[in-house]
Amino acid sequence: PPVLAALDNVLKSLPAMLDDPLAWDSLIVNRRKPITYRVFRRLPDGNRVSLHRFDPCATHKAYPHPHPWPGAFAILEGSYRMWVGFTPDLESREPITVTETVLAAGSRYQIVEPRTWHSVTPLEECWTVMVNGAPWREKAHVRAPTTTGKDLDKMPPDELVAHLAKFKELLVSPLAALRV
């Protein structure tokens, strides 16, 4: 899936999408680490864009997980340590470690294999853009989490507007071209 290309297209068109807060939904994912403030919306091509702010957390608390869909990620501000793992099938409970690295503002990557796992440990407050496609054609890993049915809180409207404003600032500043 060309999710990295989709991410590039979204990053170019995103500033214009940030002026309409009613087009966005939000979740505060606070039942695992890092605590994640997510503002998201569907795109006309069927993909979803999510704008994340991660709070810092300890490495041993970061949640390792596979994703239920292919995705591409860009860090706009901040940095995080990312652990990457892999399982031989879609049922294995314990992934093997592939690598661990630190990613900073300007870093981009994609996950295009349902057996790939990762965890992110923000080293500071971190602002990222994620674009994800439709669920895997085969099936997702049995451990792939979703937020469906978790009864998570939404951001109050003023926080959602401030979240969007921060992303606009990050995307239209003179340094934006250096970040992504």
mmCIF file of N, CA and C in Angstrom, residues 10-102:
data_model
loop_
_atom_site.group_PDB
_atom_site.id
_atom_site.type_symbol
_atom_site.label_atom_id
_atom_site.label_comp_id
_atom_site.label_asym_id
_atom_site.label_seq_id
_atom_site.Cartn_x
_atom_site.Cartn_y
_atom_site.Cartn_z
ATOM 1 N N VAL A 10 -1.236 14.178 2.280
ATOM 2 C CA VAL A 10 -1.971 14.747 3.413
ATOM 3 C C VAL A 10 -1.198 15.911 4.021
ATOM 4 N N LEU A 11 0.110 15.763 4.165
ATOM 5 C CA LEU A 11 0.906 16.835 4.763
ATOM 6 C C LEU A 11 0.814 18.114 3.941
ATOM 7 N N LYS A 12 0.701 17.985 2.623
ATOM 8 C CA LYS A 12 0.569 19.165 1.755
ATOM 9 C C LYS A 12 -0.802 19.818 1.891
ATOM 10 N N SER A 13 -1.847 19.007 2.022
ATOM 11 C CA SER A 13 -3.213 19.544 2.054
ATOM 12 C C SER A 13 -3.732 19.798 3.469
ATOM 13 N N LEU A 14 -3.034 19.315 4.473
ATOM 14 C CA LEU A 14 -3.510 19.389 5.849
ATOM 15 C C LEU A 14 -3.750 20.809 6.365
ATOM 16 N N PRO A 15 -2.883 21.783 6.105
ATOM 17 C CA PRO A 15 -3.151 23.120 6.667
ATOM 18 C C PRO A 15 -4.542 23.655 6.332
ATOM 19 N N ALA A 16 -5.012 23.403 5.118
ATOM 20 C CA ALA A 16 -6.339 23.884 4.719
ATOM 21 C C ALA A 16 -7.461 23.143 5.445
ATOM 22 N N MET A 17 -7.205 21.928 5.913
ATOM 23 C CA MET A 17 -8.231 21.135 6.599
ATOM 24 C C MET A 17 -8.373 21.511 8.076
ATOM 25 N N LEU A 18 -7.412 22.260 8.604
ATOM 26 C CA LEU A 18 -7.375 22.519 10.042
ATOM 27 C C LEU A 18 -8.288 23.653 10.492
ATOM 28 N N ASP A 19 -8.876 24.378 9.548
ATOM 29 C CA ASP A 19 -9.726 25.524 9.891
ATOM 30 C C ASP A 19 -11.173 25.145 10.199
ATOM 31 N N ASP A 20 -11.522 23.875 10.066
ATOM 32 C CA ASP A 20 -12.898 23.436 10.284
ATOM 33 C C ASP A 20 -12.943 22.424 11.430
ATOM 34 N N PRO A 21 -12.994 22.896 12.678
ATOM 35 C CA PRO A 21 -12.965 21.957 13.807
ATOM 36 C C PRO A 21 -14.146 20.993 13.834
ATOM 37 N N LEU A 22 -15.255 21.358 13.221
ATOM 38 C CA LEU A 22 -16.422 20.461 13.223
ATOM 39 C C LEU A 22 -16.212 19.233 12.348
ATOM 40 N N ALA A 23 -15.215 19.256 11.476
ATOM 41 C CA ALA A 23 -14.926 18.106 10.607
ATOM 42 C C ALA A 23 -14.081 17.052 11.323
ATOM 43 N N TRP A 24 -13.619 17.368 12.522
ATOM 44 C CA TRP A 24 -12.707 16.494 13.253
ATOM 45 C C TRP A 24 -13.383 15.898 14.485
ATOM 46 N N ASP A 25 -12.979 14.677 14.828
ATOM 47 C CA ASP A 25 -13.405 14.025 16.066
ATOM 48 C C ASP A 25 -12.155 13.883 16.938
ATOM 49 N N SER A 26 -12.338 13.485 18.176
ATOM 50 C CA SER A 26 -11.179 13.350 19.059
ATOM 51 C C SER A 26 -11.364 12.206 20.048
ATOM 52 N N LEU A 27 -10.235 11.734 20.554
ATOM 53 C CA LEU A 27 -10.189 10.744 21.629
ATOM 54 C C LEU A 27 -8.979 11.043 22.493
ATOM 55 N N ILE A 28 -9.125 10.780 23.772
ATOM 56 C CA ILE A 28 -7.985 10.817 24.682
ATOM 57 C C ILE A 28 -7.727 9.363 25.069
ATOM 58 N N VAL A 29 -6.648 8.808 24.539
ATOM 59 C CA VAL A 29 -6.303 7.404 24.780
ATOM 60 C C VAL A 29 -5.419 7.389 26.022
ATOM 61 N N ASN A 30 -6.052 7.102 27.162
ATOM 62 C CA ASN A 30 -5.347 7.221 28.443
ATOM 63 C C ASN A 30 -5.364 5.931 29.261
ATOM 64 N N ARG A 31 -5.624 4.810 28.614
ATOM 65 C CA ARG A 31 -5.639 3.535 29.333
ATOM 66 C C ARG A 31 -4.365 2.739 29.115
ATOM 67 N N ARG A 32 -3.438 3.324 28.368
ATOM 68 C CA ARG A 32 -2.127 2.744 28.151
ATOM 69 C C ARG A 32 -1.173 3.903 27.892
ATOM 70 N N LYS A 33 0.106 3.630 27.923
ATOM 71 C CA LYS A 33 1.117 4.664 27.723
ATOM 72 C C LYS A 33 1.692 4.542 26.313
ATOM 73 N N PRO A 34 2.074 5.641 25.723
ATOM 74 C CA PRO A 34 1.948 6.993 26.232
ATOM 75 C C PRO A 34 0.503 7.485 26.137
ATOM 76 N N ILE A 35 0.141 8.403 27.034
ATOM 77 C CA ILE A 35 -1.172 9.031 26.904
ATOM 78 C C ILE A 35 -1.171 9.791 25.583
ATOM 79 N N THR A 36 -2.237 9.569 24.811
ATOM 80 C CA THR A 36 -2.310 10.090 23.442
ATOM 81 C C THR A 36 -3.559 10.936 23.279
ATOM 82 N N TYR A 37 -3.361 12.133 22.775
ATOM 83 C CA TYR A 37 -4.467 13.031 22.445
ATOM 84 C C TYR A 37 -4.600 12.980 20.932
ATOM 85 N N ARG A 38 -5.691 12.395 20.449
ATOM 86 C CA ARG A 38 -5.879 12.117 19.015
ATOM 87 C C ARG A 38 -7.048 12.919 18.468
ATOM 88 N N VAL A 39 -6.778 13.660 17.401
ATOM 89 C CA VAL A 39 -7.821 14.336 16.636
ATOM 90 C C VAL A 39 -7.777 13.695 15.254
ATOM 91 N N PHE A 40 -8.936 13.290 14.712
ATOM 92 C CA PHE A 40 -8.917 12.499 13.480
ATOM 93 C C PHE A 40 -10.131 12.791 12.613
ATOM 94 N N ARG A 41 -9.979 12.418 11.336
ATOM 95 C CA ARG A 41 -11.086 12.516 10.386
ATOM 96 C C ARG A 41 -10.808 11.598 9.206
ATOM 97 N N ARG A 42 -11.896 11.212 8.547
ATOM 98 C CA ARG A 42 -11.806 10.437 7.304
ATOM 99 C C ARG A 42 -11.483 11.388 6.164
ATOM 100 N N LEU A 43 -10.746 10.883 5.213
ATOM 101 C CA LEU A 43 -10.407 11.643 4.017
ATOM 102 C C LEU A 43 -11.247 11.153 2.848
ATOM 103 N N PRO A 44 -11.391 11.950 1.793
ATOM 104 C CA PRO A 44 -12.201 11.519 0.643
ATOM 105 C C PRO A 44 -11.722 10.206 0.013
ATOM 106 N N ASP A 45 -10.421 9.905 0.112
ATOM 107 C CA ASP A 45 -9.905 8.665 -0.477
ATOM 108 C C ASP A 45 -10.139 7.441 0.408
ATOM 109 N N GLY A 46 -10.805 7.624 1.552
ATOM 110 C CA GLY A 46 -11.090 6.502 2.448
ATOM 111 C C GLY A 46 -10.071 6.330 3.562
ATOM 112 N N ASN A 47 -8.904 6.948 3.428
ATOM 113 C CA ASN A 47 -7.914 6.890 4.502
ATOM 114 C C ASN A 47 -8.384 7.740 5.675
ATOM 115 N N ARG A 48 -7.701 7.574 6.796
ATOM 116 C CA ARG A 48 -7.975 8.390 7.979
ATOM 117 C C ARG A 48 -6.689 9.107 8.357
ATOM 118 N N VAL A 49 -6.804 10.373 8.720
ATOM 119 C CA VAL A 49 -5.665 11.120 9.234
ATOM 120 C C VAL A 49 -5.893 11.366 10.716
ATOM 121 N N SER A 50 -4.850 11.135 11.496
ATOM 122 C CA SER A 50 -4.893 11.377 12.941
ATOM 123 C C SER A 50 -3.748 12.297 13.312
ATOM 124 N N LEU A 51 -4.058 13.266 14.141
ATOM 125 C CA LEU A 51 -3.072 14.217 14.639
ATOM 126 C C LEU A 51 -2.878 13.923 16.116
ATOM 127 N N HIS A 52 -1.683 13.480 16.484
ATOM 128 C CA HIS A 52 -1.416 13.021 17.843
ATOM 129 C C HIS A 52 -0.510 13.968 18.609
ATOM 130 N N ARG A 53 -0.827 14.108 19.874
ATOM 131 C CA ARG A 53 0.119 14.652 20.843
ATOM 132 C C ARG A 53 0.334 13.557 21.864
ATOM 133 N N PHE A 54 1.601 13.186 22.055
ATOM 134 C CA PHE A 54 1.960 12.163 23.026
ATOM 135 C C PHE A 54 2.609 12.822 24.232
ATOM 136 N N ASP A 55 2.211 12.389 25.421
ATOM 137 C CA ASP A 55 2.906 12.787 26.634
ATOM 138 C C ASP A 55 4.099 11.863 26.834
ATOM 139 N N PRO A 56 5.200 12.361 27.391
ATOM 140 C CA PRO A 56 6.354 11.496 27.670
ATOM 141 C C PRO A 56 5.966 10.369 28.627
ATOM 142 N N CYS A 57 6.681 9.248 28.514
ATOM 143 C CA CYS A 57 6.481 8.132 29.451
ATOM 144 C C CYS A 57 7.772 7.332 29.534
ATOM 145 N N ALA A 58 7.841 6.450 30.506
ATOM 146 C CA ALA A 58 9.000 5.582 30.677
ATOM 147 C C ALA A 58 8.966 4.474 29.626
ATOM 148 N N THR A 59 10.142 4.062 29.170
ATOM 149 C CA THR A 59 10.242 3.027 28.139
ATOM 150 C C THR A 59 9.512 1.750 28.534
ATOM 151 N N HIS A 60 9.662 1.312 29.769
ATOM 152 C CA HIS A 60 9.042 0.056 30.194
ATOM 153 C C HIS A 60 7.509 0.153 30.255
ATOM 154 N N LYS A 61 6.964 1.379 30.167
ATOM 155 C CA LYS A 61 5.509 1.544 30.186
ATOM 156 C C LYS A 61 4.909 1.690 28.791
ATOM 157 N N ALA A 62 5.735 1.907 27.770
ATOM 158 C CA ALA A 62 5.226 2.092 26.404
ATOM 159 C C ALA A 62 4.572 0.803 25.918
ATOM 160 N N TYR A 63 3.455 0.946 25.263
ATOM 161 C CA TYR A 63 2.599 -0.176 24.873
ATOM 162 C C TYR A 63 3.026 -0.772 23.526
ATOM 163 N N PRO A 64 3.599 -1.995 23.517
ATOM 164 C CA PRO A 64 3.932 -2.634 22.243
ATOM 165 C C PRO A 64 2.660 -3.189 21.587
ATOM 166 N N HIS A 65 2.521 -2.965 20.271
ATOM 167 C CA HIS A 65 1.293 -3.371 19.586
ATOM 168 C C HIS A 65 1.493 -3.457 18.078
ATOM 169 N N PRO A 66 0.731 -4.345 17.426
ATOM 170 C CA PRO A 66 0.625 -4.312 15.969
ATOM 171 C C PRO A 66 -0.550 -3.396 15.612
ATOM 172 N N HIS A 67 -0.659 -3.020 14.356
ATOM 173 C CA HIS A 67 -1.777 -2.188 13.917
ATOM 174 C C HIS A 67 -2.763 -3.017 13.091
ATOM 175 N N PRO A 68 -4.057 -2.647 13.121
ATOM 176 C CA PRO A 68 -5.057 -3.381 12.337
ATOM 177 C C PRO A 68 -5.130 -2.920 10.877
ATOM 178 N N TRP A 69 -4.208 -2.047 10.459
ATOM 179 C CA TRP A 69 -4.217 -1.484 9.115
ATOM 180 C C TRP A 69 -2.825 -0.954 8.785
ATOM 181 N N PRO A 70 -2.505 -0.765 7.498
ATOM 182 C CA PRO A 70 -1.232 -0.129 7.144
ATOM 183 C C PRO A 70 -1.266 1.346 7.526
ATOM 184 N N GLY A 71 -0.119 1.889 7.890
ATOM 185 C CA GLY A 71 -0.080 3.291 8.290
ATOM 186 C C GLY A 71 1.255 3.930 8.000
ATOM 187 N N ALA A 72 1.247 5.251 7.888
ATOM 188 C CA ALA A 72 2.463 6.045 7.719
ATOM 189 C C ALA A 72 2.450 7.149 8.760
ATOM 190 N N PHE A 73 3.627 7.532 9.222
ATOM 191 C CA PHE A 73 3.764 8.395 10.383
ATOM 192 C C PHE A 73 4.823 9.461 10.124
ATOM 193 N N ALA A 74 4.566 10.671 10.594
ATOM 194 C CA ALA A 74 5.539 11.764 10.506
ATOM 195 C C ALA A 74 5.599 12.458 11.864
ATOM 196 N N ILE A 75 6.797 12.702 12.333
ATOM 197 C CA ILE A 75 6.985 13.441 13.583
ATOM 198 C C ILE A 75 7.230 14.901 13.209
ATOM 199 N N LEU A 76 6.362 15.773 13.711
ATOM 200 C CA LEU A 76 6.491 17.200 13.415
ATOM 201 C C LEU A 76 7.280 17.953 14.480
ATOM 202 N N GLU A 77 7.128 17.538 15.736
ATOM 203 C CA GLU A 77 7.856 18.193 16.828
ATOM 204 C C GLU A 77 8.064 17.176 17.932
ATOM 205 N N GLY A 78 9.224 17.238 18.563
ATOM 206 C CA GLY A 78 9.546 16.298 19.628
ATOM 207 C C GLY A 78 10.318 15.109 19.081
ATOM 208 N N SER A 79 10.454 14.095 19.920
ATOM 209 C CA SER A 79 11.169 12.885 19.524
ATOM 210 C C SER A 79 10.651 11.717 20.352
ATOM 211 N N TYR A 80 10.832 10.520 19.803
ATOM 212 C CA TYR A 80 10.501 9.328 20.574
ATOM 213 C C TYR A 80 11.417 8.172 20.230
ATOM 214 N N ARG A 81 11.565 7.310 21.226
ATOM 215 C CA ARG A 81 12.271 6.047 21.029
ATOM 216 C C ARG A 81 11.227 5.072 20.473
ATOM 217 N N MET A 82 11.572 4.399 19.388
ATOM 218 C CA MET A 82 10.649 3.416 18.822
ATOM 219 C C MET A 82 11.299 2.044 18.838
ATOM 220 N N TRP A 83 10.583 1.111 19.421
ATOM 221 C CA TRP A 83 10.948 -0.297 19.373
ATOM 222 C C TRP A 83 10.124 -0.927 18.259
ATOM 223 N N VAL A 84 10.731 -1.804 17.463
ATOM 224 C CA VAL A 84 10.036 -2.504 16.387
ATOM 225 C C VAL A 84 10.224 -3.997 16.590
ATOM 226 N N GLY A 85 9.114 -4.724 16.503
ATOM 227 C CA GLY A 85 9.146 -6.176 16.617
ATOM 228 C C GLY A 85 8.389 -6.823 15.484
ATOM 229 N N PHE A 86 8.440 -8.151 15.441
ATOM 230 C CA PHE A 86 7.812 -8.901 14.350
ATOM 231 C C PHE A 86 7.420 -10.274 14.866
ATOM 232 N N THR A 87 6.262 -10.763 14.426
ATOM 233 C CA THR A 87 5.856 -12.128 14.761
ATOM 234 C C THR A 87 5.812 -12.966 13.483
ATOM 235 N N PRO A 88 6.044 -14.283 13.601
ATOM 236 C CA PRO A 88 6.048 -15.132 12.408
ATOM 237 C C PRO A 88 4.648 -15.376 11.825
ATOM 238 N N ASP A 89 3.615 -15.088 12.621
ATOM 239 C CA ASP A 89 2.245 -15.288 12.162
ATOM 240 C C ASP A 89 1.348 -14.249 12.826
ATOM 241 N N LEU A 90 0.051 -14.358 12.611
ATOM 242 C CA LEU A 90 -0.877 -13.356 13.135
ATOM 243 C C LEU A 90 -1.482 -13.745 14.484
ATOM 244 N N GLU A 91 -0.990 -14.826 15.079
ATOM 245 C CA GLU A 91 -1.494 -15.255 16.382
ATOM 246 C C GLU A 91 -0.448 -15.208 17.484
ATOM 247 N N SER A 92 0.825 -15.129 17.133
ATOM 248 C CA SER A 92 1.894 -15.154 18.141
ATOM 249 C C SER A 92 1.723 -14.005 19.123
ATOM 250 N N ARG A 93 1.956 -14.305 20.384
ATOM 251 C CA ARG A 93 1.775 -13.313 21.443
ATOM 252 C C ARG A 93 3.045 -12.516 21.730
ATOM 253 N N GLU A 94 4.201 -13.085 21.444
ATOM 254 C CA GLU A 94 5.459 -12.435 21.784
ATOM 255 C C GLU A 94 6.274 -12.167 20.528
ATOM 256 N N PRO A 95 6.361 -10.902 20.132
ATOM 257 C CA PRO A 95 7.172 -10.576 18.949
ATOM 258 C C PRO A 95 8.663 -10.636 19.263
ATOM 259 N N ILE A 96 9.450 -10.904 18.224
ATOM 260 C CA ILE A 96 10.896 -10.808 18.371
ATOM 261 C C ILE A 96 11.302 -9.358 18.085
ATOM 262 N N THR A 97 12.329 -8.904 18.738
ATOM 263 C CA THR A 97 12.807 -7.540 18.511
ATOM 264 C C THR A 97 13.557 -7.476 17.197
ATOM 265 N N VAL A 98 13.222 -6.477 16.390
ATOM 266 C CA VAL A 98 13.900 -6.235 15.121
ATOM 267 C C VAL A 98 14.900 -5.099 15.287
ATOM 268 N N THR A 99 14.459 -3.999 15.889
ATOM 269 C CA THR A 99 15.341 -2.856 16.079
ATOM 270 C C THR A 99 14.748 -1.917 17.120
ATOM 271 N N GLU A 100 15.568 -0.999 17.567
ATOM 272 C CA GLU A 100 15.118 0.102 18.411
ATOM 273 C C GLU A 100 15.897 1.324 17.957
ATOM 274 N N THR A 101 15.196 2.452 17.847
ATOM 275 C CA THR A 101 15.831 3.661 17.333
ATOM 276 C C THR A 101 15.172 4.883 17.944
ATOM 277 N N VAL A 102 15.821 6.019 17.833
ATOM 278 C CA VAL A 102 15.230 7.278 18.263
ATOM 279 C C VAL A 102 14.900 8.081 17.011
#
